[in-house]
Amino acid sequence: MKPWVPAVAVWGRTAPSHSITAVLVTDDQQTLVTGSQEGQICLWDLSSDLKISSKEILFGHTASVTCLAKARE
């Protein structure tokens, strides 16, 4: 199995805009996934007290993310 290597995105004083166009909550209700008009997908951690913290931002789409769906294992 290949080792997991996290990607790091670095930007200036302001983060890239993320106009949310799609939302998905995982079955365990611990992760929120958002898709954006700018083509990014963001993963957010959800705590039991409903606090949201950023986890990962995925770049690469050239068009808006208009739909998110869960894949089967």
XYZ file of C-alpha atoms in Angstrom:
73
model
C 0.000 0.000 0.000
C 1.252 3.491 -0.823
C 1.907 5.791 2.147
C -0.523 8.684 2.579
C 1.077 12.069 1.947
C -1.018 15.125 2.884
C -1.086 18.058 0.501
C -0.466 21.527 1.841
C -2.005 24.609 0.254
C -0.467 27.960 1.070
C -1.992 31.337 0.267
C -1.623 34.958 1.342
C -3.641 36.904 3.900
C -6.994 35.651 2.610
C -8.079 32.129 1.779
C -9.501 31.419 -1.666
C -13.213 32.127 -2.006
C -15.471 29.108 -1.545
C -19.033 29.819 -2.707
C -20.809 26.650 -1.552
C -22.955 24.945 -4.198
C -23.263 21.429 -2.726
C -23.244 19.916 0.784
C -22.929 16.325 2.029
C -22.712 14.929 5.572
C -21.048 11.533 6.053
C -22.994 8.650 7.598
C -21.059 8.923 10.882
C -21.954 12.639 10.997
C -18.348 13.568 11.772
C -17.405 15.084 8.407
C -19.110 17.722 6.289
C -18.172 17.929 2.593
C -18.803 21.084 0.582
C -18.408 21.709 -3.125
C -17.940 25.219 -4.476
C -18.668 27.345 -7.494
C -14.888 27.832 -7.812
C -14.341 24.066 -8.287
C -12.998 23.157 -4.831
C -14.133 20.411 -2.486
C -13.636 21.044 1.231
C -13.750 18.583 4.104
C -14.776 19.865 7.525
C -14.678 18.130 10.925
C -17.950 18.242 12.875
C -17.713 17.950 16.654
C -20.467 16.624 18.902
C -21.140 20.192 20.122
C -21.726 21.304 16.482
C -18.422 23.130 16.035
C -17.022 23.023 12.504
C -13.297 23.146 11.738
C -11.566 22.907 8.377
C -9.822 19.677 7.550
C -8.791 19.657 3.877
C -9.375 21.610 0.684
C -9.102 19.807 -2.628
C -8.269 21.739 -5.806
C -8.325 20.545 -9.395
C -11.812 20.837 -10.831
C -12.083 23.302 -13.689
C -15.857 23.732 -13.330
C -18.270 24.304 -10.466
C -18.996 21.377 -8.157
C -22.783 21.106 -8.393
C -23.349 17.694 -6.810
C -21.716 15.482 -4.188
C -22.484 11.788 -3.668
C -21.292 9.072 -1.301
C -19.486 6.107 -2.847
C -19.938 2.592 -1.586
C -17.001 0.902 0.107
